[in-house]
Amino acid sequence: MFRLLLTGLFAYTAYRVTMRIIEEVPSTVAPLEMPGDERRTLRRQSARMGVAPKR
């Protein structure tokens, strides 16, 4: 029973700390791109430079 209480207290504290950190981030920060977008960006860069992408 005591372990369950400690686990719940830890989870609540972690939640509150996370929410406080999220609230402090300014709204002007752009979200990170998804991993699939990196390939698309690299292909576009290669095309602009006139280089065929290596496979």
Coordinates of C-alpha atoms in Angstrom, one line a residue:
M1 CA 0.0 0.0 0.0
F2 CA 2.8 2.4 0.9
R3 CA 4.6 1.6 -2.5
L4 CA 1.4 2.4 -4.3
L5 CA 1.1 5.8 -2.5
L6 CA 4.8 6.6 -3.4
T7 CA 4.3 5.6 -7.0
G8 CA 1.2 7.8 -7.3
L9 CA 3.0 10.7 -5.7
F10 CA 5.9 10.3 -8.0
A11 CA 3.6 10.2 -11.1
Y12 CA 1.7 13.3 -10.0
T13 CA 4.9 15.2 -9.4
A14 CA 6.3 14.2 -12.7
Y15 CA 3.1 15.3 -14.4
R16 CA 3.1 18.7 -12.7
V17 CA 6.7 19.3 -13.5
T18 CA 6.1 18.4 -17.2
M19 CA 3.1 20.6 -17.4
R20 CA 5.0 23.5 -15.9
I21 CA 7.8 23.1 -18.4
I22 CA 5.4 22.9 -21.3
E23 CA 3.6 26.1 -20.2
E24 CA 7.0 27.9 -20.1
V25 CA 7.8 27.2 -23.7
P26 CA 6.9 30.3 -25.8
S27 CA 4.2 29.8 -28.5
T28 CA 6.6 31.0 -31.2
V29 CA 8.7 27.8 -31.1
A30 CA 8.2 25.7 -34.3
P31 CA 7.5 22.0 -33.7
L32 CA 10.1 19.5 -34.8
E33 CA 9.8 17.9 -38.2
M34 CA 8.8 14.3 -38.4
P35 CA 11.6 11.8 -39.5
G36 CA 9.9 11.3 -42.9
D37 CA 10.3 15.0 -43.7
E38 CA 14.1 14.7 -43.6
R39 CA 14.2 12.6 -46.7
R40 CA 12.0 14.9 -48.6
T41 CA 14.1 17.9 -47.6
L42 CA 17.3 16.1 -48.6
R43 CA 15.8 15.2 -52.0
R44 CA 14.8 18.8 -52.6
Q45 CA 18.3 20.0 -51.7
S46 CA 19.9 17.5 -54.0
A47 CA 17.6 18.5 -56.8
R48 CA 18.4 22.2 -56.3
M49 CA 22.1 21.5 -56.4
G50 CA 21.6 19.3 -59.6
V51 CA 22.8 16.2 -57.9
A52 CA 20.9 12.9 -58.2
P53 CA 20.2 11.4 -54.7
K54 CA 22.2 8.3 -54.0
R55 CA 20.3 5.2 -53.1

